[in-house]
mmCIF file of C-alpha atoms and ligand atoms in Angstrom:
data_model
loop_
_atom_site.group_PDB
_atom_site.id
_atom_site.type_symbol
_atom_site.label_atom_id
_atom_site.label_comp_id
_atom_site.label_asym_id
_atom_site.label_seq_id
_atom_site.Cartn_x
_atom_site.Cartn_y
_atom_site.Cartn_z
ATOM 1 C CA MET A 144 95.779 107.215 89.193
ATOM 2 C CA LYS A 145 92.743 105.388 88.142
ATOM 3 C CA ASP A 146 90.090 104.762 90.905
ATOM 4 C CA TYR A 147 91.020 100.922 91.084
ATOM 5 C CA LYS A 148 88.820 100.499 94.149
ATOM 6 C CA ARG A 149 85.676 101.104 92.101
ATOM 7 C CA ILE A 150 86.572 98.592 89.628
ATOM 8 C CA ILE A 151 88.000 95.834 91.849
ATOM 9 C CA ASN A 152 85.749 92.558 91.851
ATOM 10 C CA ARG A 153 85.193 92.250 95.629
ATOM 11 C CA LYS A 154 84.310 88.569 94.996
ATOM 12 C CA ASP A 155 87.721 87.763 93.729
ATOM 13 C CA VAL A 156 90.172 89.219 96.061
ATOM 14 C CA PRO A 157 93.418 87.491 96.886
ATOM 15 C CA ALA A 158 93.008 85.439 100.234
ATOM 16 C CA HIS A 159 96.933 85.835 101.063
ATOM 17 C CA ILE A 160 98.842 89.041 100.115
ATOM 18 C CA ALA A 161 102.680 88.839 100.986
ATOM 19 C CA ILE A 162 104.339 92.304 100.904
ATOM 20 C CA ILE A 163 108.007 93.106 100.583
ATOM 21 C CA MET A 164 108.119 96.430 102.046
ATOM 22 C CA ASP A 165 111.219 97.912 100.382
ATOM 23 C CA GLY A 166 112.564 101.177 99.756
ATOM 24 C CA ASN A 167 112.549 103.029 103.179
ATOM 25 C CA GLY A 168 116.169 103.835 103.058
ATOM 26 C CA ARG A 169 115.953 105.454 99.582
ATOM 27 C CA TRP A 170 112.982 107.187 100.722
ATOM 28 C CA ALA A 171 114.879 108.825 103.515
ATOM 29 C CA LYS A 172 117.837 109.688 101.565
ATOM 30 C CA LYS A 173 115.844 111.441 98.834
ATOM 31 C CA LYS A 174 114.693 113.740 101.556
ATOM 32 C CA SER A 175 118.024 113.973 103.196
ATOM 33 C CA LEU A 176 116.779 112.097 106.342
ATOM 34 C CA PRO A 177 118.410 109.463 108.298
ATOM 35 C CA ARG A 178 117.310 105.874 107.160
ATOM 36 C CA SER A 179 115.690 105.233 110.560
ATOM 37 C CA GLU A 180 113.126 108.022 109.618
ATOM 38 C CA GLY A 181 112.447 106.025 106.306
ATOM 39 C CA HIS A 182 111.572 102.842 108.632
ATOM 40 C CA ARG A 183 109.514 104.987 110.982
ATOM 41 C CA ARG A 184 107.335 106.321 108.137
ATOM 42 C CA GLY A 185 107.331 102.959 106.617
ATOM 43 C CA ALA A 186 105.853 101.551 109.941
ATOM 44 C CA GLU A 187 103.103 104.360 109.979
ATOM 45 C CA ILE A 188 101.599 103.335 106.569
ATOM 46 C CA ILE A 189 100.626 99.790 107.848
ATOM 47 C CA GLU A 190 97.757 100.558 109.519
ATOM 48 C CA PRO A 191 95.977 102.346 106.942
ATOM 49 C CA LEU A 192 96.754 99.700 104.500
ATOM 50 C CA MET A 193 95.356 96.993 106.940
ATOM 51 C CA ASP A 194 92.290 99.088 107.245
ATOM 52 C CA ALA A 195 92.042 99.035 103.359
ATOM 53 C CA ALA A 196 92.625 95.148 103.206
ATOM 54 C CA ILE A 197 89.970 94.506 105.874
ATOM 55 C CA ASP A 198 87.432 96.809 103.765
ATOM 56 C CA LEU A 199 87.985 94.574 100.816
ATOM 57 C CA GLY A 200 87.679 91.285 102.578
ATOM 58 C CA ILE A 201 91.376 90.190 102.325
ATOM 59 C CA ARG A 202 91.962 87.483 105.193
ATOM 60 C CA ILE A 203 95.746 87.319 105.548
ATOM 61 C CA VAL A 204 98.735 89.676 105.052
ATOM 62 C CA SER A 205 102.470 88.689 105.467
ATOM 63 C CA LEU A 206 104.756 91.470 105.881
ATOM 64 C CA TYR A 207 108.462 90.981 105.339
ATOM 65 C CA ALA A 208 109.794 93.131 108.171
ATOM 66 C CA PHE A 209 113.389 91.705 108.550
ATOM 67 C CA SER A 210 115.120 89.075 106.596
ATOM 68 C CA THR A 211 117.808 86.617 107.776
ATOM 69 C CA GLU A 212 119.967 88.624 105.426
ATOM 70 C CA ASN A 213 119.194 91.773 107.050
ATOM 71 C CA TRP A 214 121.746 91.039 109.970
ATOM 72 C CA SER A 215 124.438 92.023 107.580
ATOM 73 C CA ARG A 216 123.548 95.553 108.055
ATOM 74 C CA PRO A 217 125.193 98.145 110.463
ATOM 75 C CA SER A 218 124.264 97.156 114.099
ATOM 76 C CA THR A 219 122.867 100.618 114.759
ATOM 77 C CA GLU A 220 120.314 100.264 111.934
ATOM 78 C CA ILE A 221 119.304 96.860 113.181
ATOM 79 C CA LEU A 222 118.671 98.246 116.723
ATOM 80 C CA SER A 223 116.732 100.902 115.323
ATOM 81 C CA LEU A 224 114.547 98.523 113.529
ATOM 82 C CA TRP A 225 113.864 96.438 116.757
ATOM 83 C CA LYS A 226 113.167 99.437 118.695
ATOM 84 C CA LEU A 227 110.568 100.691 116.038
ATOM 85 C CA LEU A 228 108.846 97.225 116.437
ATOM 86 C CA ASP A 229 108.533 97.784 120.040
ATOM 87 C CA HIS A 230 107.145 101.191 119.590
ATOM 88 C CA PHE A 231 104.876 99.898 116.786
ATOM 89 C CA PHE A 232 103.240 97.418 119.098
ATOM 90 C CA ASN A 233 103.243 99.873 122.140
ATOM 91 C CA ALA A 234 101.377 102.276 120.104
ATOM 92 C CA LYS A 235 98.957 100.307 117.947
ATOM 93 C CA LEU A 236 98.185 97.148 119.772
ATOM 94 C CA ASP A 237 95.012 98.589 121.179
ATOM 95 C CA SER A 238 93.716 99.503 117.795
ATOM 96 C CA ILE A 239 94.926 96.300 116.063
ATOM 97 C CA LYS A 240 92.949 94.375 118.649
ATOM 98 C CA SER A 241 89.885 96.437 118.257
ATOM 99 C CA LYS A 242 89.837 96.053 114.380
ATOM 100 C CA GLY A 243 89.649 92.125 114.733
ATOM 101 C CA ILE A 244 93.466 91.786 113.525
ATOM 102 C CA ARG A 245 95.135 88.479 114.558
ATOM 103 C CA VAL A 246 98.780 88.968 114.821
ATOM 104 C CA GLU A 247 101.127 86.087 113.832
ATOM 105 C CA HIS A 248 104.775 85.927 113.307
ATOM 106 C CA SER A 249 106.977 83.707 111.007
ATOM 107 C CA GLY A 250 110.873 83.417 111.333
ATOM 108 C CA ILE A 251 113.157 82.588 114.344
ATOM 109 C CA LEU A 252 112.485 85.114 117.275
ATOM 110 C CA LYS A 253 115.600 83.805 119.452
ATOM 111 C CA ARG A 254 118.079 86.094 118.072
ATOM 112 C CA LEU A 255 115.800 89.108 118.609
ATOM 113 C CA PRO A 256 116.054 91.268 121.831
ATOM 114 C CA ALA A 257 114.158 90.193 124.824
ATOM 115 C CA LEU A 258 111.903 93.151 124.702
ATOM 116 C CA SER A 259 111.107 92.743 121.015
ATOM 117 C CA ILE A 260 110.245 89.082 121.356
ATOM 118 C CA GLN A 261 108.146 89.924 124.464
ATOM 119 C CA ALA A 262 106.233 92.672 122.351
ATOM 120 C CA ILE A 263 105.388 90.350 119.402
ATOM 121 C CA ARG A 264 104.474 87.365 121.773
ATOM 122 C CA ASN A 265 102.325 89.675 123.765
ATOM 123 C CA ALA A 266 100.564 90.849 120.456
ATOM 124 C CA VAL A 267 99.913 87.227 119.249
ATOM 125 C CA LYS A 268 98.481 86.417 122.608
ATOM 126 C CA GLU A 269 96.266 89.352 122.982
ATOM 127 C CA THR A 270 94.826 89.033 119.503
ATOM 128 C CA ARG A 271 94.573 85.237 119.235
ATOM 129 C CA GLU A 272 90.762 85.205 119.232
ATOM 130 C CA ASN A 273 90.562 87.835 116.442
ATOM 131 C CA ARG A 274 89.163 86.622 113.208
ATOM 132 C CA THR A 275 88.863 89.624 110.542
ATOM 133 C CA LEU A 276 92.421 89.692 109.191
ATOM 134 C CA VAL A 277 95.573 87.505 110.032
ATOM 135 C CA LEU A 278 98.557 89.965 110.052
ATOM 136 C CA ASN A 279 101.599 87.725 109.805
ATOM 137 C CA PHE A 280 104.955 89.575 110.547
ATOM 138 C CA CYS A 281 107.914 88.031 109.157
ATOM 139 C CA LEU A 282 110.820 88.725 111.535
ATOM 140 C CA ASN A 283 114.421 87.274 110.997
ATOM 141 C CA TYR A 284 112.788 85.133 108.292
ATOM 142 C CA GLY A 285 114.161 83.652 105.437
ATOM 143 C CA GLY A 286 112.417 81.148 103.093
ATOM 144 C CA ARG A 287 115.172 78.644 102.714
ATOM 145 C CA GLN A 288 115.629 78.529 106.465
ATOM 146 C CA ASP A 289 111.854 77.935 106.726
ATOM 147 C CA ILE A 290 112.038 74.833 104.691
ATOM 148 C CA VAL A 291 115.013 73.521 106.504
ATOM 149 C CA GLN A 292 113.628 74.168 110.035
ATOM 150 C CA ALA A 293 110.177 72.602 108.824
ATOM 151 C CA VAL A 294 112.181 69.362 107.737
ATOM 152 C CA ASN A 295 114.109 69.164 110.951
ATOM 153 C CA ARG A 296 110.913 69.601 112.896
ATOM 154 C CA TRP A 297 109.347 66.624 110.939
ATOM 155 C CA LEU A 298 112.445 64.491 111.293
ATOM 156 C CA GLU A 299 112.037 64.750 115.065
ATOM 157 C CA ARG A 300 108.808 63.114 114.967
ATOM 158 C CA ARG A 301 109.436 60.764 112.017
ATOM 159 C CA GLY A 302 108.197 57.359 112.133
ATOM 160 C CA THR A 303 110.523 54.565 110.642
ATOM 161 C CA GLY A 304 110.417 54.518 106.931
ATOM 162 C CA GLU A 305 107.997 57.451 106.819
ATOM 163 C CA LYS A 306 108.486 59.719 103.804
ATOM 164 C CA MET A 307 108.096 63.633 103.520
ATOM 165 C CA THR A 308 105.022 64.913 101.582
ATOM 166 C CA MET A 309 104.243 68.419 100.334
ATOM 167 C CA ARG A 310 101.304 68.491 102.954
ATOM 168 C CA LYS A 311 103.506 67.464 106.003
ATOM 169 C CA LEU A 312 106.252 69.997 105.038
ATOM 170 C CA GLU A 313 103.457 72.811 104.870
ATOM 171 C CA ARG A 314 102.234 71.614 108.253
ATOM 172 C CA HIS A 315 105.797 72.370 109.588
ATOM 173 C CA LEU A 316 106.546 75.716 107.963
ATOM 174 C CA PHE A 317 106.145 78.732 109.916
ATOM 175 C CA THR A 318 103.022 79.642 107.974
ATOM 176 C CA ALA A 319 101.349 76.314 108.928
ATOM 177 C CA GLY A 320 97.690 76.719 108.709
ATOM 178 C CA LEU A 321 97.606 79.574 106.269
ATOM 179 C CA PRO A 322 96.911 79.133 102.720
ATOM 180 C CA SER A 323 99.584 79.753 99.818
ATOM 181 C CA VAL A 324 100.207 83.287 98.882
ATOM 182 C CA ASP A 325 98.117 84.518 96.027
ATOM 183 C CA LEU A 326 99.660 87.865 95.363
ATOM 184 C CA VAL A 327 103.122 89.249 96.125
ATOM 185 C CA ILE A 328 103.614 92.761 96.257
ATOM 186 C CA ARG A 329 107.104 94.300 96.050
ATOM 187 C CA THR A 330 107.836 97.996 96.509
ATOM 188 C CA GLY A 331 111.115 99.807 95.839
ATOM 189 C CA GLY A 332 111.748 98.765 92.217
ATOM 190 C CA GLU A 333 113.587 95.683 92.782
ATOM 191 C CA TYR A 334 112.406 92.561 90.856
ATOM 192 C CA ARG A 335 113.618 89.870 93.089
ATOM 193 C CA VAL A 336 111.966 87.736 96.093
ATOM 194 C CA SER A 337 114.885 88.177 98.382
ATOM 195 C CA ASN A 338 114.211 84.746 100.188
ATOM 196 C CA PHE A 339 110.806 85.597 101.027
ATOM 197 C CA LEU A 340 108.296 82.727 101.449
ATOM 198 C CA VAL A 341 109.939 80.869 98.720
ATOM 199 C CA TRP A 342 107.793 77.629 99.160
ATOM 200 C CA GLN A 343 104.614 79.698 99.871
ATOM 201 C CA ILE A 344 104.825 81.827 96.730
ATOM 202 C CA ALA A 345 105.336 79.047 94.301
ATOM 203 C CA TYR A 346 102.225 79.892 92.176
ATOM 204 C CA ALA A 347 101.554 83.506 93.471
ATOM 205 C CA GLU A 348 101.013 86.473 91.218
ATOM 206 C CA LEU A 349 103.823 88.922 91.282
ATOM 207 C CA PHE A 350 103.405 92.832 91.437
ATOM 208 C CA PHE A 351 106.329 95.051 91.289
ATOM 209 C CA THR A 352 106.344 98.544 91.780
ATOM 210 C CA ASP A 353 108.925 101.462 92.036
ATOM 211 C CA VAL A 354 106.827 103.357 94.538
ATOM 212 C CA LEU A 355 109.116 103.507 97.803
ATOM 213 C CA TRP A 356 107.614 101.805 100.715
ATOM 214 C CA PRO A 357 106.722 104.958 102.850
ATOM 215 C CA ASP A 358 104.962 106.486 99.712
ATOM 216 C CA PHE A 359 102.628 103.216 99.252
ATOM 217 C CA ARG A 360 99.135 104.104 99.733
ATOM 218 C CA PRO A 361 95.791 102.186 99.584
ATOM 219 C CA ALA A 362 95.355 103.497 96.042
ATOM 220 C CA HIS A 363 98.554 101.419 95.298
ATOM 221 C CA LEU A 364 97.104 98.326 96.877
ATOM 222 C CA TYR A 365 93.812 98.578 94.868
ATOM 223 C CA GLN A 366 95.904 98.940 91.875
ATOM 224 C CA ALA A 367 97.954 95.714 92.851
ATOM 225 C CA ILE A 368 94.645 93.857 93.480
ATOM 226 C CA TYR A 369 93.066 95.020 90.173
ATOM 227 C CA GLU A 370 96.216 93.919 88.278
ATOM 228 C CA TYR A 371 96.002 90.462 90.151
ATOM 229 C CA GLN A 372 92.227 90.202 88.908
ATOM 230 C CA GLN A 373 93.377 90.469 85.114
ATOM 231 C CA ARG A 374 95.735 87.710 85.363
ATOM 232 C CA GLU A 375 94.708 84.228 84.125
ATOM 233 C CA ARG A 376 95.902 81.808 86.860
ATOM 234 C CA ARG A 377 96.083 78.634 84.972
ATOM 235 C CA PHE A 378 98.213 76.645 87.601
ATOM 236 C CA GLY A 379 99.555 74.565 84.732
ATOM 237 C CA GLY A 380 96.302 73.885 83.001
ATOM 238 C CA LEU A 381 94.728 75.393 79.972
HETATM 239 C C1 IPE B 649 113.244 97.934 103.657
HETATM 240 O O1 IPE B 649 113.711 99.127 103.436
HETATM 241 C C2 IPE B 649 113.010 97.683 105.116
HETATM 242 C C3 IPE B 649 113.740 96.576 105.695
HETATM 243 C C4 IPE B 649 114.559 95.812 104.900
HETATM 244 C C5 IPE B 649 113.663 96.456 107.027
HETATM 245 P P1 IPE B 649 115.282 98.995 103.058
HETATM 246 O O2 IPE B 649 115.943 99.442 104.364
HETATM 247 O O3 IPE B 649 115.907 98.018 102.307
HETATM 248 O O4 IPE B 649 115.298 100.420 102.231
HETATM 249 P P2 IPE B 649 116.421 100.460 100.701
HETATM 250 O O5 IPE B 649 116.153 99.459 99.950
HETATM 251 O O6 IPE B 649 117.854 100.608 101.299
HETATM 252 O O7 IPE B 649 115.947 101.775 100.212
HETATM 253 C C1 IPE B 650 114.075 92.707 101.702
HETATM 254 O O1 IPE B 650 114.441 93.762 101.339
HETATM 255 C C2 IPE B 650 113.501 92.428 103.084
HETATM 256 C C3 IPE B 650 112.769 93.144 103.653
HETATM 257 C C4 IPE B 650 111.822 93.922 102.944
HETATM 258 C C5 IPE B 650 112.604 93.040 105.227
HETATM 259 P P1 IPE B 650 116.124 94.099 101.161
HETATM 260 O O2 IPE B 650 116.378 95.590 101.048
HETATM 261 O O3 IPE B 650 116.640 93.485 102.376
HETATM 262 O O4 IPE B 650 116.397 93.305 99.988
HETATM 263 P P2 IPE B 650 117.871 93.083 98.977
HETATM 264 O O5 IPE B 650 118.961 93.169 99.715
HETATM 265 O O6 IPE B 650 117.516 94.259 98.107
HETATM 266 O O7 IPE B 650 117.379 91.942 98.271
HETATM 267 MG MG1 MG B 651 116.105 97.501 100.492
#
Protein backbone atom coordinates (compact mmCIF):
# COMPACT_ATOMS: atom_id res chain seq x y z
CA MET A 1 0.00 0.00 0.00
CA LYS A 2 1.14 3.53 -0.84
CA ASP A 3 2.40 5.69 2.01
CA TYR A 4 -0.71 7.87 2.02
CA LYS A 5 0.15 9.49 5.30
CA ARG A 6 3.15 11.18 3.70
CA ILE A 7 1.14 12.62 0.80
CA ILE A 8 -1.89 13.86 2.75
CA ASN A 9 -2.26 17.64 2.72
CA ARG A 10 -2.51 18.41 6.41
CA LYS A 11 -4.10 21.79 5.71
CA ASP A 12 -7.11 20.19 4.03
CA VAL A 13 -8.23 17.32 6.24
CA PRO A 14 -11.98 16.72 6.67
CA ALA A 15 -13.29 18.37 9.83
CA HIS A 16 -15.95 15.72 10.43
CA ILE A 17 -15.55 12.06 9.44
CA ALA A 18 -18.44 9.62 9.90
CA ILE A 19 -17.60 5.93 9.96
CA ILE A 20 -19.93 2.98 9.33
CA MET A 21 -18.01 0.23 11.09
CA ASP A 22 -19.29 -2.77 9.17
CA GLY A 23 -18.04 -6.32 8.66
CA ASN A 24 -17.35 -7.54 12.19
CA GLY A 25 -19.54 -10.62 11.79
CA ARG A 26 -18.02 -11.63 8.46
CA TRP A 27 -14.52 -11.10 9.83
CA ALA A 28 -15.30 -13.52 12.67
CA LYS A 29 -16.95 -16.04 10.35
CA LYS A 30 -13.90 -16.13 8.10
CA LYS A 31 -11.84 -17.07 11.13
CA SER A 32 -14.45 -19.53 12.49
CA LEU A 33 -14.88 -17.34 15.56
CA PRO A 34 -18.16 -16.24 17.20
CA ARG A 35 -19.58 -12.95 15.87
CA SER A 36 -19.03 -11.39 19.30
CA GLU A 37 -15.28 -11.85 18.79
CA GLY A 38 -15.54 -9.80 15.61
CA HIS A 39 -17.23 -7.02 17.57
CA ARG A 40 -14.59 -7.24 20.28
CA ARG A 41 -11.77 -6.88 17.77
CA GLY A 42 -13.71 -4.11 16.09
CA ALA A 43 -13.81 -2.16 19.35
CA GLU A 44 -10.08 -2.69 19.92
CA ILE A 45 -9.12 -0.82 16.76
CA ILE A 46 -11.03 2.36 17.65
CA GLU A 47 -8.34 3.87 19.84
CA PRO A 48 -5.40 3.56 17.43
CA LEU A 49 -7.60 5.11 14.75
CA MET A 50 -8.44 8.02 17.03
CA ASP A 51 -4.72 8.52 17.68
CA ALA A 52 -4.19 8.73 13.92
CA ALA A 53 -7.13 11.15 13.55
CA ILE A 54 -5.78 13.41 16.30
CA ASP A 55 -2.34 13.37 14.73
CA LEU A 56 -3.85 14.61 11.44
CA GLY A 57 -5.86 17.36 13.12
CA ILE A 58 -9.32 15.90 12.50
CA ARG A 59 -11.83 17.54 14.84
CA ILE A 60 -14.84 15.21 14.85
CA VAL A 61 -15.37 11.50 14.30
CA SER A 62 -18.87 10.02 14.37
CA LEU A 63 -18.96 6.25 14.82
CA TYR A 64 -22.00 4.17 13.87
CA ALA A 65 -22.04 1.62 16.67
CA PHE A 66 -25.70 0.50 16.76
CA SER A 67 -28.50 1.41 14.39
CA THR A 68 -32.22 1.59 15.12
CA GLU A 69 -32.49 -1.36 12.70
CA ASN A 70 -29.96 -3.46 14.63
CA TRP A 71 -32.69 -4.30 17.18
CA SER A 72 -33.83 -6.91 14.67
CA ARG A 73 -30.74 -9.03 15.50
CA PRO A 74 -30.88 -11.96 17.95
CA SER A 75 -31.09 -10.71 21.53
CA THR A 76 -27.88 -12.56 22.48
CA GLU A 77 -25.93 -10.53 19.94
CA ILE A 78 -27.54 -7.29 21.03
CA LEU A 79 -26.66 -8.03 24.65
CA SER A 80 -23.08 -8.82 23.78
CA LEU A 81 -22.85 -5.45 22.02
CA TRP A 82 -24.03 -3.54 25.09
CA LYS A 83 -21.62 -5.51 27.28
CA LEU A 84 -18.85 -4.62 24.91
CA LEU A 85 -19.78 -0.95 25.13
CA ASP A 86 -19.58 -1.09 28.94
CA HIS A 87 -16.25 -2.85 28.74
CA PHE A 88 -14.95 -0.32 26.21
CA PHE A 89 -15.59 2.61 28.52
CA ASN A 90 -14.35 0.77 31.60
CA ALA A 91 -11.10 -0.10 29.91
CA LYS A 92 -10.49 3.03 27.84
CA LEU A 93 -12.01 6.05 29.56
CA ASP A 94 -8.81 7.09 31.34
CA SER A 95 -6.83 7.01 28.17
CA ILE A 96 -9.60 8.74 26.18
CA LYS A 97 -9.56 11.46 28.83
CA SER A 98 -5.83 11.90 28.78
CA LYS A 99 -5.81 12.28 25.00
CA GLY A 100 -8.20 15.23 25.14
CA ILE A 101 -11.04 13.35 23.44
CA ARG A 102 -14.55 14.61 24.16
CA VAL A 103 -17.16 11.84 24.05
CA GLU A 104 -20.62 12.67 22.76
CA HIS A 105 -23.50 10.47 21.70
CA SER A 106 -26.27 10.58 19.13
CA GLY A 107 -29.40 8.44 19.27
CA ILE A 108 -32.00 7.53 21.85
CA LEU A 109 -30.35 6.03 24.93
CA LYS A 110 -33.60 5.17 26.71
CA ARG A 111 -33.88 1.67 25.29
CA LEU A 112 -30.33 0.65 26.28
CA PRO A 113 -29.57 -1.32 29.46
CA ALA A 114 -29.12 0.93 32.51
CA LEU A 115 -25.41 0.11 32.84
CA SER A 116 -24.68 1.11 29.27
CA ILE A 117 -26.60 4.37 29.65
CA GLN A 118 -24.57 5.07 32.75
CA ALA A 119 -21.29 4.21 30.99
CA ILE A 120 -21.94 6.54 28.09
CA ARG A 121 -23.31 9.39 30.24
CA ASN A 122 -20.34 9.13 32.54
CA ALA A 123 -17.94 9.24 29.59
CA VAL A 124 -19.66 12.37 28.27
CA LYS A 125 -19.50 14.01 31.70
CA GLU A 126 -15.88 13.10 32.40
CA THR A 127 -14.64 14.37 29.04
CA ARG A 128 -16.76 17.47 28.53
CA GLU A 129 -13.86 19.92 28.99
CA ASN A 130 -11.76 18.14 26.36
CA ARG A 131 -11.08 19.91 23.10
CA THR A 132 -8.77 17.82 20.93
CA LEU A 133 -11.29 15.58 19.15
CA VAL A 134 -15.02 14.97 19.45
CA LEU A 135 -15.83 11.25 19.39
CA ASN A 136 -19.55 11.01 18.67
CA PHE A 137 -20.92 7.53 19.42
CA CYS A 138 -24.09 6.84 17.45
CA LEU A 139 -26.06 4.37 19.55
CA ASN A 140 -29.59 3.29 18.79
CA TYR A 141 -29.23 5.88 16.07
CA GLY A 142 -31.33 6.24 12.91
CA GLY A 143 -31.05 9.18 10.53
CA ARG A 144 -34.76 9.33 9.82
CA GLN A 145 -35.61 9.08 13.51
CA ASP A 146 -33.12 11.88 14.15
CA ILE A 147 -35.01 14.21 11.80
CA VAL A 148 -38.41 13.27 13.26
CA GLN A 149 -37.30 13.80 16.86
CA ALA A 150 -35.75 17.13 15.86
CA VAL A 151 -39.04 18.29 14.35
CA ASN A 152 -40.96 17.13 17.42
CA ARG A 153 -38.62 18.91 19.83
CA TRP A 154 -38.92 22.09 17.78
CA LEU A 155 -42.73 21.78 17.71
CA GLU A 156 -42.81 21.79 21.51
CA ARG A 157 -41.40 25.33 21.55
CA ARG A 158 -42.79 26.61 18.30
CA GLY A 159 -44.28 30.11 18.29
CA THR A 160 -47.57 30.71 16.45
CA GLY A 161 -47.05 30.93 12.73
CA GLU A 162 -43.34 30.15 13.13
CA LYS A 163 -41.84 28.21 10.25
CA MET A 164 -39.18 25.52 10.28
CA THR A 165 -35.85 26.36 8.66
CA MET A 166 -32.79 24.26 7.91
CA ARG A 167 -30.84 26.02 10.62
CA LYS A 168 -33.54 25.40 13.23
CA LEU A 169 -33.77 21.76 12.24
CA GLU A 170 -30.00 21.40 12.60
CA ARG A 171 -30.11 22.90 16.06
CA HIS A 172 -32.45 20.10 17.14
CA LEU A 173 -30.65 17.16 15.58
CA PHE A 174 -28.60 14.91 17.86
CA THR A 175 -25.53 16.40 16.19
CA ALA A 176 -26.48 20.00 17.10
CA GLY A 177 -23.32 22.06 17.35
CA LEU A 178 -21.31 19.76 15.08
CA PRO A 179 -20.63 20.73 11.47
CA SER A 180 -21.97 18.65 8.57
CA VAL A 181 -20.07 15.48 7.69
CA ASP A 182 -17.27 15.95 5.14
CA LEU A 183 -16.33 12.31 4.62
CA VAL A 184 -18.20 9.05 5.16
CA ILE A 185 -16.15 5.88 5.39
CA ARG A 186 -17.92 2.52 5.16
CA THR A 187 -16.00 -0.70 5.63
CA GLY A 188 -17.28 -4.20 4.90
CA GLY A 189 -18.03 -3.87 1.18
CA GLU A 190 -21.66 -2.68 1.23
CA TYR A 191 -22.43 0.41 -0.85
CA ARG A 192 -25.19 1.96 1.21
CA VAL A 193 -25.82 4.42 3.98
CA SER A 194 -28.04 2.23 6.21
CA ASN A 195 -29.91 5.14 7.82
CA PHE A 196 -26.76 6.84 9.14
CA LEU A 197 -26.78 10.65 9.60
CA VAL A 198 -28.92 11.11 6.49
CA TRP A 199 -29.35 14.86 6.92
CA GLN A 200 -25.76 15.50 7.94
CA ILE A 201 -24.17 13.64 4.99
CA ALA A 202 -26.13 15.49 2.29
CA TYR A 203 -22.91 16.84 0.74
CA ALA A 204 -20.34 14.46 2.18
CA GLU A 205 -17.80 12.60 0.06
CA LEU A 206 -18.27 8.82 0.27
CA PHE A 207 -15.49 6.27 0.64
CA PHE A 208 -16.34 2.57 0.50
CA THR A 209 -13.87 -0.22 1.12
CA ASP A 210 -14.11 -4.01 1.16
CA VAL A 211 -11.80 -4.12 4.20
CA LEU A 212 -13.72 -5.60 7.13
CA TRP A 213 -13.86 -3.29 10.15
CA PRO A 214 -11.56 -5.33 12.46
CA ASP A 215 -8.91 -5.20 9.69
CA PHE A 216 -9.20 -1.42 9.22
CA ARG A 217 -5.91 0.28 10.09
CA PRO A 218 -4.65 3.88 10.24
CA ALA A 219 -3.13 3.22 6.79
CA HIS A 220 -6.68 2.74 5.43
CA LEU A 221 -7.81 5.95 7.12
CA TYR A 222 -4.93 7.81 5.45
CA GLN A 223 -5.99 6.35 2.10
CA ALA A 224 -9.59 7.50 2.61
CA ILE A 225 -8.46 11.02 3.49
CA TYR A 226 -6.07 11.16 0.55
CA GLU A 227 -8.85 10.11 -1.84
CA TYR A 228 -11.15 12.70 -0.25
CA GLN A 229 -8.54 15.33 -1.04
CA GLN A 230 -8.49 14.30 -4.72
CA ARG A 231 -12.23 14.99 -5.06
CA GLU A 232 -13.48 18.34 -6.24
CA ARG A 233 -16.21 19.50 -3.85
CA ARG A 234 -18.33 21.76 -5.99
CA PHE A 235 -21.46 22.04 -3.82
CA GLY A 236 -23.47 22.62 -6.95
CA GLY A 237 -21.22 25.37 -8.23
CA LEU A 238 -18.75 25.26 -11.12
C1 LIG B 1 -21.03 -4.02 12.18
O1 LIG B 1 -20.69 -5.32 11.90
C2 LIG B 1 -21.26 -3.79 13.65
C3 LIG B 1 -22.66 -3.57 14.02
C4 LIG B 1 -23.67 -3.46 13.20
C5 LIG B 1 -22.91 -3.46 15.43
P1 LIG B 1 -21.80 -6.39 11.55
O2 LIG B 1 -22.22 -7.07 12.80
O3 LIG B 1 -22.90 -5.79 10.75
O4 LIG B 1 -20.96 -7.39 10.65
P2 LIG B 1 -21.44 -8.12 9.33
O5 LIG B 1 -21.97 -7.07 8.40
O6 LIG B 1 -22.49 -9.11 9.74
O7 LIG B 1 -20.20 -8.76 8.81
C1 LIG C 1 -24.76 -0.54 9.76
O1 LIG C 1 -24.37 -1.87 9.58
C2 LIG C 1 -24.92 -0.26 11.22
C3 LIG C 1 -23.68 -0.18 11.98
C4 LIG C 1 -22.46 -0.27 11.51
C5 LIG C 1 -23.85 0.08 13.39
P1 LIG C 1 -25.44 -3.01 9.32
O2 LIG C 1 -24.67 -4.27 9.13
O3 LIG C 1 -26.47 -3.01 10.38
O4 LIG C 1 -26.11 -2.52 7.96
P2 LIG C 1 -26.94 -3.32 6.87
O5 LIG C 1 -27.94 -4.17 7.60
O6 LIG C 1 -25.97 -4.16 6.11
O7 LIG C 1 -27.55 -2.25 6.02
MG1 LIG D 1 -23.25 -5.50 8.78
